[in-house]
Short mmCIF file of C-alpha atoms and ligand atoms in Angstrom, two decimals:
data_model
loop_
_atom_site.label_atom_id
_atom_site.label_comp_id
_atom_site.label_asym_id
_atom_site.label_seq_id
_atom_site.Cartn_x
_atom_site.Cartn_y
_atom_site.Cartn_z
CA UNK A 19 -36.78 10.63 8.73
CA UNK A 20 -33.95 12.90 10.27
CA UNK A 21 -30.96 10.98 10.71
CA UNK A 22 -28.19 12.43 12.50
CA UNK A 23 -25.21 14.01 10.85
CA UNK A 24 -21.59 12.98 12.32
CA UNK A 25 -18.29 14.57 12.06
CA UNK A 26 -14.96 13.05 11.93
CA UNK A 27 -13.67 15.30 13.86
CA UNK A 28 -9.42 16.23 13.93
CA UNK A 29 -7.97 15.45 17.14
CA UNK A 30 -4.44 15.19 18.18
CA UNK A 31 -3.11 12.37 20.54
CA UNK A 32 -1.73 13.98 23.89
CA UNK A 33 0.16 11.34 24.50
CA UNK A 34 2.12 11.05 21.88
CA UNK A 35 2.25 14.91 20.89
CA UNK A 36 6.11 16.55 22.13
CA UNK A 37 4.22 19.70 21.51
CA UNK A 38 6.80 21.27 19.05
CA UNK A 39 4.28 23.89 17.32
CA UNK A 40 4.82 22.34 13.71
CA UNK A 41 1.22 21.52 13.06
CA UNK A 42 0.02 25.42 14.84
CA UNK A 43 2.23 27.18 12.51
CA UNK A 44 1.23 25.06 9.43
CA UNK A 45 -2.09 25.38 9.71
CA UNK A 46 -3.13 27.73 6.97
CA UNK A 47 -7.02 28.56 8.60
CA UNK A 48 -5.68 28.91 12.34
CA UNK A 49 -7.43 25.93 13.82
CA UNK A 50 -5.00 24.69 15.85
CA UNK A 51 -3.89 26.18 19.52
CA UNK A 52 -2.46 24.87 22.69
CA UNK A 53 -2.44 25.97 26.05
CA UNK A 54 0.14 24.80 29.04
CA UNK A 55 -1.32 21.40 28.50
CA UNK A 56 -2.40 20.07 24.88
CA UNK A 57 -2.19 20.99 21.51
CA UNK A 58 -6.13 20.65 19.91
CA UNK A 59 -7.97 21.23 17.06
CA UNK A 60 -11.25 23.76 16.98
CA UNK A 61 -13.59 21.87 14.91
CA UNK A 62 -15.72 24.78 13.87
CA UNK A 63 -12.23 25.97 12.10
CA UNK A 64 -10.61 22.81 10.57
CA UNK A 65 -11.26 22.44 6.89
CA UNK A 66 -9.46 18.65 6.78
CA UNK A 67 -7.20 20.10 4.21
CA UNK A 68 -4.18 17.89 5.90
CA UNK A 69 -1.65 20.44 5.51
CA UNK A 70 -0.61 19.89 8.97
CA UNK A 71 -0.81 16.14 9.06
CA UNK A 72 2.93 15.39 6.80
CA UNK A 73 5.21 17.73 9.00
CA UNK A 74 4.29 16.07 12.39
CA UNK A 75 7.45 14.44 13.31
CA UNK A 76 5.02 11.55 15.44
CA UNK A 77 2.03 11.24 13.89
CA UNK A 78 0.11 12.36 16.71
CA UNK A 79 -1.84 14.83 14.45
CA UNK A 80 -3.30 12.12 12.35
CA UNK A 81 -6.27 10.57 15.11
CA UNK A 82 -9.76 11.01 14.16
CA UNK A 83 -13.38 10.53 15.99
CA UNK A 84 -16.36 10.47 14.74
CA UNK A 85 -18.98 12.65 16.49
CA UNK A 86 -22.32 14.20 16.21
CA UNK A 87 -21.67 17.37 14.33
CA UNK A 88 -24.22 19.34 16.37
CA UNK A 89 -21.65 18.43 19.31
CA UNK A 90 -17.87 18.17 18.68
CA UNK A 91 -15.30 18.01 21.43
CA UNK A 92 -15.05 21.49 22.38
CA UNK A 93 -11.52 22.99 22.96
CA UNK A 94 -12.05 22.58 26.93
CA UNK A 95 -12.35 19.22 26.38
CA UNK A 96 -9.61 18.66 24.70
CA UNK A 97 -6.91 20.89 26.90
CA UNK A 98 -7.68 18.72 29.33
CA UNK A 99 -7.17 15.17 28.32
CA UNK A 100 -4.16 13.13 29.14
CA UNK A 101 -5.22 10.61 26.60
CA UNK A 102 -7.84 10.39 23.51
CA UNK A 103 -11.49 9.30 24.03
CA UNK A 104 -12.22 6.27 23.28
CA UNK A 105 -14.33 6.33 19.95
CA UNK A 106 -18.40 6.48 20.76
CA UNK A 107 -20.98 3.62 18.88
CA UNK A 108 -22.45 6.13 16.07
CA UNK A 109 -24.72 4.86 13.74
CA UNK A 110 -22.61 5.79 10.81
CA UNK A 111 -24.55 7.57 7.42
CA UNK A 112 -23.63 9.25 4.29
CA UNK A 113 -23.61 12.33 6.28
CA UNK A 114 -20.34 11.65 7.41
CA UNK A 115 -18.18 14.66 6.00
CA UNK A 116 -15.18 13.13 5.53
CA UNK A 117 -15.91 9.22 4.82
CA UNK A 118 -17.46 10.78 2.05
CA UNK A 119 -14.98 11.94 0.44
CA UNK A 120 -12.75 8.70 0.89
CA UNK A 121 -15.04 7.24 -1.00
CA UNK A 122 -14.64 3.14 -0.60
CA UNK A 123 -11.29 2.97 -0.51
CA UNK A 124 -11.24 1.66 2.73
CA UNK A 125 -13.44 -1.19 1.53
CA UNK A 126 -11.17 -1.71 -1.63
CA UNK A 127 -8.35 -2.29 0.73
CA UNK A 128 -10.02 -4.81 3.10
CA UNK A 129 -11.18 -6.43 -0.04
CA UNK A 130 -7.54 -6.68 -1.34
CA UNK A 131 -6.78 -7.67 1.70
CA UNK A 132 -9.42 -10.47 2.54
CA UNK A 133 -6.87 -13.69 2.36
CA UNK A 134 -5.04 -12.36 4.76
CA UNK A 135 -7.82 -13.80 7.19
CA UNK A 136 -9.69 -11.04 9.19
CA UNK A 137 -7.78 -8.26 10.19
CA UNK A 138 -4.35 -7.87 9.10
CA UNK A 139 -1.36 -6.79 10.69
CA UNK A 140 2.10 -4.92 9.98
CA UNK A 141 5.06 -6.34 10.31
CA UNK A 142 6.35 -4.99 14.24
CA UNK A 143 9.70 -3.29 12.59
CA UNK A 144 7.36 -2.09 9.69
CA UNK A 145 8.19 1.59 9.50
CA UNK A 146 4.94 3.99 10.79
CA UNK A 147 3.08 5.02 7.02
CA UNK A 148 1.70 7.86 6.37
CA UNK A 149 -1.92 7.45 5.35
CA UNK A 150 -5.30 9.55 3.54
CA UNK A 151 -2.54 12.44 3.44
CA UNK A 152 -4.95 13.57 0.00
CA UNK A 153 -7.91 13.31 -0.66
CA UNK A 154 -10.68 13.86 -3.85
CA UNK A 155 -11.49 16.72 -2.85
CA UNK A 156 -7.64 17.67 -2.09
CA UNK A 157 -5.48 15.80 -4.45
CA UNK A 158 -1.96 15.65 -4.79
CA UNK A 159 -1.34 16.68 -8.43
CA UNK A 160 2.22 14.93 -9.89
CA UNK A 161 3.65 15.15 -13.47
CA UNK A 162 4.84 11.90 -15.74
CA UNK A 163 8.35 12.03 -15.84
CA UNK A 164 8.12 8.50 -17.59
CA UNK A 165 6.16 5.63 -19.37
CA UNK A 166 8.03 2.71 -20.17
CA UNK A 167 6.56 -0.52 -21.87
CA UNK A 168 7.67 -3.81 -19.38
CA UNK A 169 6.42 -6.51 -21.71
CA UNK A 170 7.65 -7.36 -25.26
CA UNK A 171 5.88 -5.46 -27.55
CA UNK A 172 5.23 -7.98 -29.83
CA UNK A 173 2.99 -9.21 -27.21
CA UNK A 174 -0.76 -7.85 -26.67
CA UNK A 175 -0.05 -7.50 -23.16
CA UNK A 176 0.73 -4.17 -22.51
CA UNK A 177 2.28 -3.39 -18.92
CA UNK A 178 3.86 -0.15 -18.40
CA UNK A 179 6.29 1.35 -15.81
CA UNK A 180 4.96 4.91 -14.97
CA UNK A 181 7.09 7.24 -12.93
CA UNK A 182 4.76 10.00 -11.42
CA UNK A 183 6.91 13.08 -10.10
CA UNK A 184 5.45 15.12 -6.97
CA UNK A 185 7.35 18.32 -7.24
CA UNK A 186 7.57 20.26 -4.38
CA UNK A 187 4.73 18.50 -2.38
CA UNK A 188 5.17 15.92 0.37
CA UNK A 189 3.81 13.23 -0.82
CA UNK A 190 5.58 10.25 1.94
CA UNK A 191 5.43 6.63 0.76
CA UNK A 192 6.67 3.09 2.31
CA UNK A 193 7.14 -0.36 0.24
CA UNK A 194 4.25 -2.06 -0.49
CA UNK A 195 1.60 1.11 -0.01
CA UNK A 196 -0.82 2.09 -2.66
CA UNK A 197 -2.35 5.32 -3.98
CA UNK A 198 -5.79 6.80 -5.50
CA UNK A 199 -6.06 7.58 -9.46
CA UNK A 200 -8.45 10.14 -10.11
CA UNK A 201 -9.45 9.30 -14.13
CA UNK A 202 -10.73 12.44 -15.14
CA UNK A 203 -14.01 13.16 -16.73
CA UNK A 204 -17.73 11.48 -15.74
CA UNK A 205 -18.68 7.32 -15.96
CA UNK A 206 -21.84 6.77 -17.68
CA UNK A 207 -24.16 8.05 -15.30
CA UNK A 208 -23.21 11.13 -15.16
CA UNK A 209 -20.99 10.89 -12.04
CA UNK A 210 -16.90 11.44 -11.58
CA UNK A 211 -14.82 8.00 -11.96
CA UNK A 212 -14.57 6.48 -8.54
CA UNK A 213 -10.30 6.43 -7.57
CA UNK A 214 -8.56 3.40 -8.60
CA UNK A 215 -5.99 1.92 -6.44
CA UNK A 216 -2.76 0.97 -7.41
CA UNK A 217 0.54 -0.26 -5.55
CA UNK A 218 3.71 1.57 -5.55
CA UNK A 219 6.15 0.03 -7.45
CA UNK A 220 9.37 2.16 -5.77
CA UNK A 221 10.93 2.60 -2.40
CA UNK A 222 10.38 5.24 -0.22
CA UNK A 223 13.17 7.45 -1.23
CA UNK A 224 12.04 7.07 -4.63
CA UNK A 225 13.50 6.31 -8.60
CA UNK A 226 16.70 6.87 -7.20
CA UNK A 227 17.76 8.06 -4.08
CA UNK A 228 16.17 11.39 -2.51
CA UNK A 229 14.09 11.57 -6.02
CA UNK A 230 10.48 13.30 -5.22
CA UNK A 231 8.79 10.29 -7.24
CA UNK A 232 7.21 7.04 -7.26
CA UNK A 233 6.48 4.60 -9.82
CA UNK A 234 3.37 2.41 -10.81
CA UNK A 235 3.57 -1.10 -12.76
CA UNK A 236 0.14 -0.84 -14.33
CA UNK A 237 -1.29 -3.51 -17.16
CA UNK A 238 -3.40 -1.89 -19.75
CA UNK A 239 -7.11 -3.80 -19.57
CA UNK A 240 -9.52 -3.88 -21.91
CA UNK A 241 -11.99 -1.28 -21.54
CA UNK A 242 -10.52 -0.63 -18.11
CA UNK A 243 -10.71 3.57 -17.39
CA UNK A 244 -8.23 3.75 -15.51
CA UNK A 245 -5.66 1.28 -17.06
CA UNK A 246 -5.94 3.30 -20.29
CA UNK A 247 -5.84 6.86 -18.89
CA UNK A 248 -2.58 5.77 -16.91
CA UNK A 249 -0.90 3.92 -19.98
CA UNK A 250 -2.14 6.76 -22.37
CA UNK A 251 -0.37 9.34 -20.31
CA UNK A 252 2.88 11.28 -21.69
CA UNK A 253 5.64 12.89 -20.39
CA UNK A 254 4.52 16.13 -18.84
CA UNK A 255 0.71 15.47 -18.07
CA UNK A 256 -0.03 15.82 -14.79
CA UNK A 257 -2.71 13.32 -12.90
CA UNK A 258 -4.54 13.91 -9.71
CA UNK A 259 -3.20 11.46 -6.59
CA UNK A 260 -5.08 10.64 -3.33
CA UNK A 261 -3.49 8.54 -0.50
CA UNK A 262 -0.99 6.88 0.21
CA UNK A 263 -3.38 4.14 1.39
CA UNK A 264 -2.36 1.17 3.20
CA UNK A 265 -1.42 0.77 6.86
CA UNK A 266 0.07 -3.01 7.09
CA UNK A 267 1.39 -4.47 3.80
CA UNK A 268 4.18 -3.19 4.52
CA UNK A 269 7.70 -4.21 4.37
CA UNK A 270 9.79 -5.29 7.46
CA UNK A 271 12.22 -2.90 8.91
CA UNK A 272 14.90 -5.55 9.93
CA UNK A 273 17.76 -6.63 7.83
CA UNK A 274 17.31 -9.99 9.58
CA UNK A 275 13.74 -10.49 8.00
CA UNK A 276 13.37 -13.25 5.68
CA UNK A 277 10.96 -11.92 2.71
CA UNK A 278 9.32 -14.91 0.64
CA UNK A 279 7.25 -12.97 -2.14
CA UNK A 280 5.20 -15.07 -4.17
CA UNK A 281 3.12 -12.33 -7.05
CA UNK A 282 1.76 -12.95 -10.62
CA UNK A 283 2.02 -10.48 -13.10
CA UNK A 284 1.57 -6.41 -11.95
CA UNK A 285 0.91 -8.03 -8.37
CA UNK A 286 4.93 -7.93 -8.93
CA UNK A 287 5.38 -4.17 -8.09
CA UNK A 288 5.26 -4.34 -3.74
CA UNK A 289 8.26 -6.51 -4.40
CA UNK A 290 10.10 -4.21 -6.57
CA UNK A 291 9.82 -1.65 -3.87
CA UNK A 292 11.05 -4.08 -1.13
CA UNK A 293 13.67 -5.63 -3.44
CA UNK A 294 15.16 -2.08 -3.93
CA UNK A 295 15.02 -0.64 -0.84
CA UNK A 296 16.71 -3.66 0.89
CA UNK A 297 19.51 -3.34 -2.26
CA UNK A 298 19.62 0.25 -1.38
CA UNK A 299 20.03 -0.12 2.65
CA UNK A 300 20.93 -3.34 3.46
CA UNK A 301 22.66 -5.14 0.99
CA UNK A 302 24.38 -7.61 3.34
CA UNK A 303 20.84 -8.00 5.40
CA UNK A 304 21.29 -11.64 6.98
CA UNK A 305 17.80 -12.06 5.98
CA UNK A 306 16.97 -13.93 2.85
CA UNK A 307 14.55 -13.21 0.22
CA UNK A 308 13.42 -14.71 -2.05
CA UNK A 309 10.64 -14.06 -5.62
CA UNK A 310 7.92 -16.74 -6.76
CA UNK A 311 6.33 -14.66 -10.02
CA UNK A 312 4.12 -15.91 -12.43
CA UNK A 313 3.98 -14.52 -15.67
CA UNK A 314 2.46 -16.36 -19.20
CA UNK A 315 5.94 -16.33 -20.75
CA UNK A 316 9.49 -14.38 -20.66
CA UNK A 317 8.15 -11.85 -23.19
CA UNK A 318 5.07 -10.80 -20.35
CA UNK A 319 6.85 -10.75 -17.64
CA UNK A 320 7.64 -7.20 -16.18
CA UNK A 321 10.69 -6.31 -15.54
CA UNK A 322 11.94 -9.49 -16.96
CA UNK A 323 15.06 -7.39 -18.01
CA UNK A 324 15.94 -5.75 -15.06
CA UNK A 325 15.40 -8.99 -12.72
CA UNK A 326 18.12 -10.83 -14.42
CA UNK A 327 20.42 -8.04 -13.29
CA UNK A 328 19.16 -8.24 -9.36
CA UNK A 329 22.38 -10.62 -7.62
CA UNK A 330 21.13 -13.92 -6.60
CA UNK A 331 22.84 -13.19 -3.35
CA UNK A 332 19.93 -10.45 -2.72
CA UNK A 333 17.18 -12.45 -4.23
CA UNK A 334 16.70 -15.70 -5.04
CA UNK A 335 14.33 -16.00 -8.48
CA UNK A 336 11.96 -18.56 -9.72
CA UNK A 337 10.31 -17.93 -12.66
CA UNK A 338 6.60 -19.53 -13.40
CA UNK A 339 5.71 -19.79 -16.59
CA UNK A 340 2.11 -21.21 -18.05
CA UNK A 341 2.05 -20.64 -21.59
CA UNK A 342 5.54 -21.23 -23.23
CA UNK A 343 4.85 -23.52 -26.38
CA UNK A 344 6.32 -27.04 -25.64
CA UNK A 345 6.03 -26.50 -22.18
CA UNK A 346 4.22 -27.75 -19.03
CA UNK A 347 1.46 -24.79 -17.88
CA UNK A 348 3.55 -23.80 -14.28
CA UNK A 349 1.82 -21.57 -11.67
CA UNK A 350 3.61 -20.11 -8.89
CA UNK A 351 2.60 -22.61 -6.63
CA UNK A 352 4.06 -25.42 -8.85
CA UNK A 353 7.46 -23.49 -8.34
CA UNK A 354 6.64 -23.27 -4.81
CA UNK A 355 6.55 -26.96 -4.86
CA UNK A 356 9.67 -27.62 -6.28
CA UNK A 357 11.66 -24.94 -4.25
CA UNK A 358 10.15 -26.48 -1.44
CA UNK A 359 13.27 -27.46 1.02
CA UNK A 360 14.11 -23.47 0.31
CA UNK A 361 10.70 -22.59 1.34
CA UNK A 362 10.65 -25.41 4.50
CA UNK A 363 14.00 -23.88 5.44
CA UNK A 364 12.24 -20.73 6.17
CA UNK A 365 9.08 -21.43 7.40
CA UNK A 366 9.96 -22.00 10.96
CA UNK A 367 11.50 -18.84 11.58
CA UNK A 368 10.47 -16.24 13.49
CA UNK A 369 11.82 -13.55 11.18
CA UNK A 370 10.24 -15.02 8.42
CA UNK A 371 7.47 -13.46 6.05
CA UNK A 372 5.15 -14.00 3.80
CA UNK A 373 3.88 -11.72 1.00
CA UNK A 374 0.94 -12.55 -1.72
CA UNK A 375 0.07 -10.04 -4.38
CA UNK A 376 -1.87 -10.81 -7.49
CA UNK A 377 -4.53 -12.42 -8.71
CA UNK A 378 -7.37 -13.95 -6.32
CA UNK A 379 -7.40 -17.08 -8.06
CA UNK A 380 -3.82 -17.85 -6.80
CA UNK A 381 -4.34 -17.70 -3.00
CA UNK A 382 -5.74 -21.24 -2.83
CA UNK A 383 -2.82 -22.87 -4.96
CA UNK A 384 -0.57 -21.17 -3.10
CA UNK A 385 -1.87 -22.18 -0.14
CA UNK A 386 -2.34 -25.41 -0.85
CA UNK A 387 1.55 -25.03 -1.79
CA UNK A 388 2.10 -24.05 1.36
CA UNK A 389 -0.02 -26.77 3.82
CA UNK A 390 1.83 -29.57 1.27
CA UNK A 391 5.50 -27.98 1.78
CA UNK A 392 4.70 -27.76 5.77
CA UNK A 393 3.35 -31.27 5.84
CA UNK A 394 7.13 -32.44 4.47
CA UNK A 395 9.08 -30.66 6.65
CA UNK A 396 6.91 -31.84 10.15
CA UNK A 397 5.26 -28.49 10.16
CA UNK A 398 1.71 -27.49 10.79
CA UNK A 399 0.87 -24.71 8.29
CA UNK A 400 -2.80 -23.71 9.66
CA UNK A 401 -1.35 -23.27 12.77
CA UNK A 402 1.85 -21.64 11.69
CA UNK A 403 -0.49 -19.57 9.34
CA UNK A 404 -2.38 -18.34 11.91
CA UNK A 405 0.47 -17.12 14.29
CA UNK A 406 2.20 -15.64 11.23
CA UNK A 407 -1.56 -13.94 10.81
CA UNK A 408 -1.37 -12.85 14.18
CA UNK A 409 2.41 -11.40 14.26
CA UNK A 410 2.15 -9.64 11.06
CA UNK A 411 4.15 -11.98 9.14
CA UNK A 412 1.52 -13.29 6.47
CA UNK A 413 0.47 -10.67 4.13
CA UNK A 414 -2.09 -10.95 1.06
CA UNK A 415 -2.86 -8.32 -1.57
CA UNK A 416 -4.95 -10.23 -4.37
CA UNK A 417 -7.98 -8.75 -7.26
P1 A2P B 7 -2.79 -18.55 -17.23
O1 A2P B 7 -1.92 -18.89 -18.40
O2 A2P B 7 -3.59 -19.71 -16.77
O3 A2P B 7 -3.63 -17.33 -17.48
P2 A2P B 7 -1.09 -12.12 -16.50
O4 A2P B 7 -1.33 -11.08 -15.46
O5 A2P B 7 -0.12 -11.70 -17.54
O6 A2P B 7 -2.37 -12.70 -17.05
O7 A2P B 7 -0.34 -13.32 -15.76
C1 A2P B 7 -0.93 -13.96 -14.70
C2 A2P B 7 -0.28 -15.31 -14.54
O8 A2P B 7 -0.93 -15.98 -13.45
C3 A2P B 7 -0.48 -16.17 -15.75
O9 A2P B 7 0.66 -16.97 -15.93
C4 A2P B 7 -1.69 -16.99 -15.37
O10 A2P B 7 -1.77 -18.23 -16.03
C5 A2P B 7 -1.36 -17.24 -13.91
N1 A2P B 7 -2.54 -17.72 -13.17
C6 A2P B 7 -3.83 -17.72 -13.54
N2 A2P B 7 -4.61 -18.32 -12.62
C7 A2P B 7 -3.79 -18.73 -11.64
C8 A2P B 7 -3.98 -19.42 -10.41
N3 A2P B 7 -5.19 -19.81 -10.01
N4 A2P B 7 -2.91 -19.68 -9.64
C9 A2P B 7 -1.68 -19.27 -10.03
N5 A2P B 7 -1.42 -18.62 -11.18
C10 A2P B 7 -2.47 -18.34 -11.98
#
């Protein structure tokens, strides 16, 4: 059978382009030119190596179409639209150029993101993310400036806080994004390891301000490839980084934005990022937040240490803990329970939202958490859930 190969062809957005040459000089293979009208792309020339997609101040560079590869807009076409084509019905293959090379990553995130109830939405004061800047085939290669053991070591659980430093590439991240591990070597057919995803566990700005780094929170599994590559690594190896991945759990740009996180274990690290950057740029944000984490006891908890130091007056902490000798097993949503005139006080705000990151198997308790805290306080939480959906206030990240 021949099946027809596509394209995803670059494209850049004339209506949101202010035509200031960055991405034409960037360009290292001179595929992009402009006449009196448009900047465009010549898709015989572009070798999707992204070096032009960072600098553009608007993000007008990065807009994509797949087309028939055999016919690709053609420059002419493209100096004179006033607005992008609408994308064509293609019957999609593994001929796709690019796809390929993204491998599933896509389809990890929309798994991740599957509780957040079909298609989910950032927050409207989210800032705009920068997304698929690097690829496999085009990785961004950073250097461990640190490894750092979060849990007691006593313990057999072994999560680790791994600062990854970029050097002099642009590597642009938000709160809550993820990025690509490339474990090196072949899996046991033969083939390279397919990229893990992991979430950023910094702000934007990085380890400390205007720092070219970001930092993982990643729990050594057994067997797991790329757990134990990550958690093996020393200062000074250097690991191959695709992304930043991740388009809407993302933090809300608005000091007035209540933030109710509820996470077990690494599922923790979104909310370091947001709990940082709001310390770092808003410290007297009217907006409340507050942390529901579940952990097995003090000793496995990551960053049990530096939580305690976090003022209550920025976040408001409760603990979970299921297997502390003596005590009664307590899940997240047990603690949601008890907090739950906090919670209720929230709920019916408009700035409020709602962030779940951890395992699968909490979304339902929490849930349920949620529909029984709602029920006290007069409130209808399927319906309230769904707007929230809707107005990118209800956010789920679970594995
Ligand atoms: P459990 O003691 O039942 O395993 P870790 O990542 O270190 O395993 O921690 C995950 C935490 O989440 C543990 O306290 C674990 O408790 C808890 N947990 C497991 N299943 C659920 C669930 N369905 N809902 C909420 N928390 C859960």
């Amino acid at each position: 059978m021949n099946a027809t190969a596509f394209l995803k062809q670059h494209v850049i957005d004339p209506e949101i382009c202010i035509r200031c040459n960055t991405c034409e000089e960037t360009c290292p293979v001179d595929a992009i030119t402009h006449d009196a009208n448009n900047y465009v792309v010549d898709a015989t020339k572009c070798n999707f190596c992204m070096d032009c997609v960072p600098p553009c101040p608007t993000g007008s560079i990065d807009n994509w179409r797949i087309v028939p590869t055999a016919s690709p807009y053609s420059l002419d076409d493209q100096f004179s639209w006033q607005e992008l084509p609408v994308q064509q019905e293609v019957a999609t293959d593994a001929t796709i150029a690019l796809e390929a090379l993204d491998e599933d990553v896509d389809a990890l995130i929309a798994q991740a993101h599957i509780g957040a109830g079909g298609k989910s939405v950032a927050p409207a004061s989210a800032s705009k993310p920068s997304v698929n800047l690097f690829n496999r085939l085009k990785p961004a290669i950073a250097t461990i400036t640190g490894s750092y053991r979060l849990t007691d070591a006593a313990t057999d659980n072994d999560v680790r806080h791994i600062i990854l430093d970029f050097g002099e590439a642009h590597f642009p991240v938000l709160e809550g994004q993820s990025i690509g591990i490339v474990p090196p070597g072949v899996d046991a057919k033969g083939e390279p390891h397919r990229v893990r995803l992991y979430s950023i566990s910094s702000p934007r700005h990085g380890e400390r301000p205007n720092t070219n780094n970001l930092a993982l929170t990643v729990k050594r599994e057994p067997n797991g490839i790329a757990s134990n590559f990550l958690c093996d690594l020393k200062k000074g190896d250097r690991v191959e980084v695709t992304g930043p991945f991740g388009a809407t759990f993302l933090m809300p740009n608005d000091p007035a934005a209540n933030i109710i996180m509820i996470c077990t274990g690494t599922g923790s690290a979104p909310f370091r990022g947001f709990t940082e950057w709001r310390r770092r740029t808003m410290a007297n944000a009217s907006g409340k937040m507050a942390l529901f984490f579940g952990a097995r006891r003090p000793e496995e908890l990551p960053y049990f240490g530096p939580l305690q130091k976090v003022p209550a007056e920025l976040l408001s902490k409760f603990f979970a803990y299921s297997r502390v000798p003596g005590e009664p097993k307590t899940y997240v949503q047990d603690m949601m329970r008890r907090e739950a005139d906090l919670v209720a006080g929230l709920l019916p705000s408009d700035h409020t939202h709602i962030y779940v990151c951890g395992l699968r198997g909490m979304e339902q308790g929490v849930d349920a958490a949620l529909d029984d805290i709602c029920r006290g306080a007069g409130l209808r939480w399927a319906d309230l859930r769904q707007a929230m959906r809707a107005e990118g206030r209800y956010h789920v990240e679970t594995y």
